C-alpha cells in the first residue's frame, strides 16, 4: 500500500486516546441535553489503554479490531446459549438477547477501526463471516459438527437464532438481520447516522418489543394484529429511541459522527414510532428484519439530513 495513503489515513482522524480524553472532558451532557454522562464514564482511563492501539500500523490495527469483533460476536452467542442450556433463561429470551445485542455491540466497536479507506471493508468481514456461518448452518448437509452448545456448531447456531429449531428458518430472519448489518457497514459506516438508526430500530426496537410483549402484552393485544401488543409497541419505541440516541452519542463522543443536535432525540422518537407501526404488519407480508430497517433508514435520511 502506498505510504501516502497510509499517511493521509493516519492524519484523517485524531488518535483514539486523544478522542477518549476529549470525550471525558466534554462529557455526555453536551450531546444528550444534560443527561447523566454515565455513557462515557471511564473514557479518560481508557485513553491510556488505547495508546497501544494507536501505535499499531493501520492494516494491523484494523485486522486486530475485526478479529476481536468476530470473537466477541461468538462470545455473545455463547453466553446466551449457555444460559439457556443451563435453564437460567428461556430459549426464547436467549434468542432475543442475541438479536438485541449482536448488532449494537458491533457498532460500539466501530470507533476502534482506523480512518483508512479500507477500514469499512475490513469491518464488513465480521458480518460477512456471520452470514457465511448462517448459510452453512441453514443448509441440510451441515448437520452436526459440535457438542450442541455455545453456537460453535451448525446445530447449536440453529438452536441459538431460530424460533422453531428448523435450520431453514436460519436463512430467513437471522440471515436477513446479518445482511442488513453488512449493508449498513459497507454503505453507511461512520460517515452517516442512517445505518446506525436502521440497526437500532431492527435490533433493539424489534427485539425488546418481542421480549416485553411476551411478558406484559397478554391483556393489551392490538385488535388488527392479535400477535402484537400495545406493551410491545411501547417497548419498541422506548428501546429503539434509547439505542439510537446512545449509539449516535457514543460515535459522536469519539469524533466519528457529529454530536447530536438539540432536536435530534425528538426526530429519533418519531422514527421509532413509525418503525413500531411497521413492526405491527404481519410478518408473512414482509419480514421485520427487512421492513423495519428500511423504514428506519429512509426516515433517518429524511429527518436527520445525513447522507
CSV table of N, CA and C in Angstrom, one decimal, residues 14-26 42-48 253-255:
chain,number,residue,atom,x,y,z
A,14,UNK,N,-7.9,12.3,14.7
A,14,UNK,CA,-7.0,12.2,15.8
A,14,UNK,C,-7.0,10.8,16.4
A,15,UNK,N,-6.0,10.6,17.2
A,15,UNK,CA,-5.8,9.3,17.8
A,15,UNK,C,-7.0,8.9,18.7
A,16,UNK,N,-7.2,7.6,18.9
A,16,UNK,CA,-8.3,7.2,19.8
A,16,UNK,C,-8.1,7.7,21.2
A,17,UNK,N,-6.8,7.7,21.6
A,17,UNK,CA,-6.6,8.1,23.0
A,17,UNK,C,-6.9,9.6,23.2
A,18,UNK,N,-6.6,10.4,22.2
A,18,UNK,CA,-6.9,11.8,22.2
A,18,UNK,C,-8.5,12.0,22.2
A,19,UNK,N,-9.1,11.2,21.4
A,19,UNK,CA,-10.6,11.3,21.4
A,19,UNK,C,-11.2,10.9,22.7
A,20,UNK,N,-10.7,9.9,23.3
A,20,UNK,CA,-11.2,9.5,24.7
A,20,UNK,C,-11.0,10.6,25.7
A,21,UNK,N,-9.8,11.3,25.6
A,21,UNK,CA,-9.6,12.3,26.6
A,21,UNK,C,-10.6,13.5,26.4
A,22,UNK,N,-10.8,13.9,25.1
A,22,UNK,CA,-11.7,14.9,24.8
A,22,UNK,C,-13.1,14.6,25.2
A,23,UNK,N,-13.5,13.3,25.0
A,23,UNK,CA,-14.8,12.9,25.4
A,23,UNK,C,-15.0,13.0,26.9
A,24,UNK,N,-14.0,12.6,27.6
A,24,UNK,CA,-14.1,12.7,29.1
A,24,UNK,C,-14.2,14.2,29.5
A,25,UNK,N,-13.5,15.1,28.8
A,25,UNK,CA,-13.5,16.5,29.2
A,25,UNK,C,-14.9,17.1,28.8
A,26,UNK,N,-15.4,16.7,27.6
A,26,UNK,CA,-16.6,17.3,27.1
A,26,UNK,C,-17.8,16.8,27.8
A,42,UNK,N,-15.2,6.6,32.5
A,42,UNK,CA,-14.0,5.8,32.3
A,42,UNK,C,-13.3,6.1,31.0
A,43,UNK,N,-13.7,7.1,30.2
A,43,UNK,CA,-13.1,7.4,29.0
A,43,UNK,C,-11.6,7.9,29.2
A,44,UNK,N,-11.4,8.6,30.2
A,44,UNK,CA,-10.0,9.1,30.4
A,44,UNK,C,-9.0,8.0,30.7
A,45,UNK,N,-9.4,7.0,31.5
A,45,UNK,CA,-8.6,5.9,31.8
A,45,UNK,C,-8.4,5.0,30.6
A,46,UNK,N,-9.5,4.9,29.8
A,46,UNK,CA,-9.5,4.1,28.6
A,46,UNK,C,-8.5,4.7,27.6
A,47,UNK,N,-8.3,6.0,27.6
A,47,UNK,CA,-7.3,6.6,26.7
A,47,UNK,C,-5.9,6.1,26.8
A,48,UNK,N,-5.5,5.8,28.1
A,48,UNK,CA,-4.2,5.2,28.3
A,48,UNK,C,-4.1,3.9,27.6
A,253,UNK,N,-19.0,11.0,20.5
A,253,UNK,CA,-18.0,11.2,21.6
A,253,UNK,C,-16.6,10.9,21.0
A,254,UNK,N,-16.5,9.9,20.2
A,254,UNK,CA,-15.2,9.6,19.6
A,254,UNK,C,-14.9,10.4,18.4
A,255,UNK,N,-15.7,11.3,18.0
A,255,UNK,CA,-15.4,12.2,16.9
A,255,UNK,C,-15.6,11.6,15.5
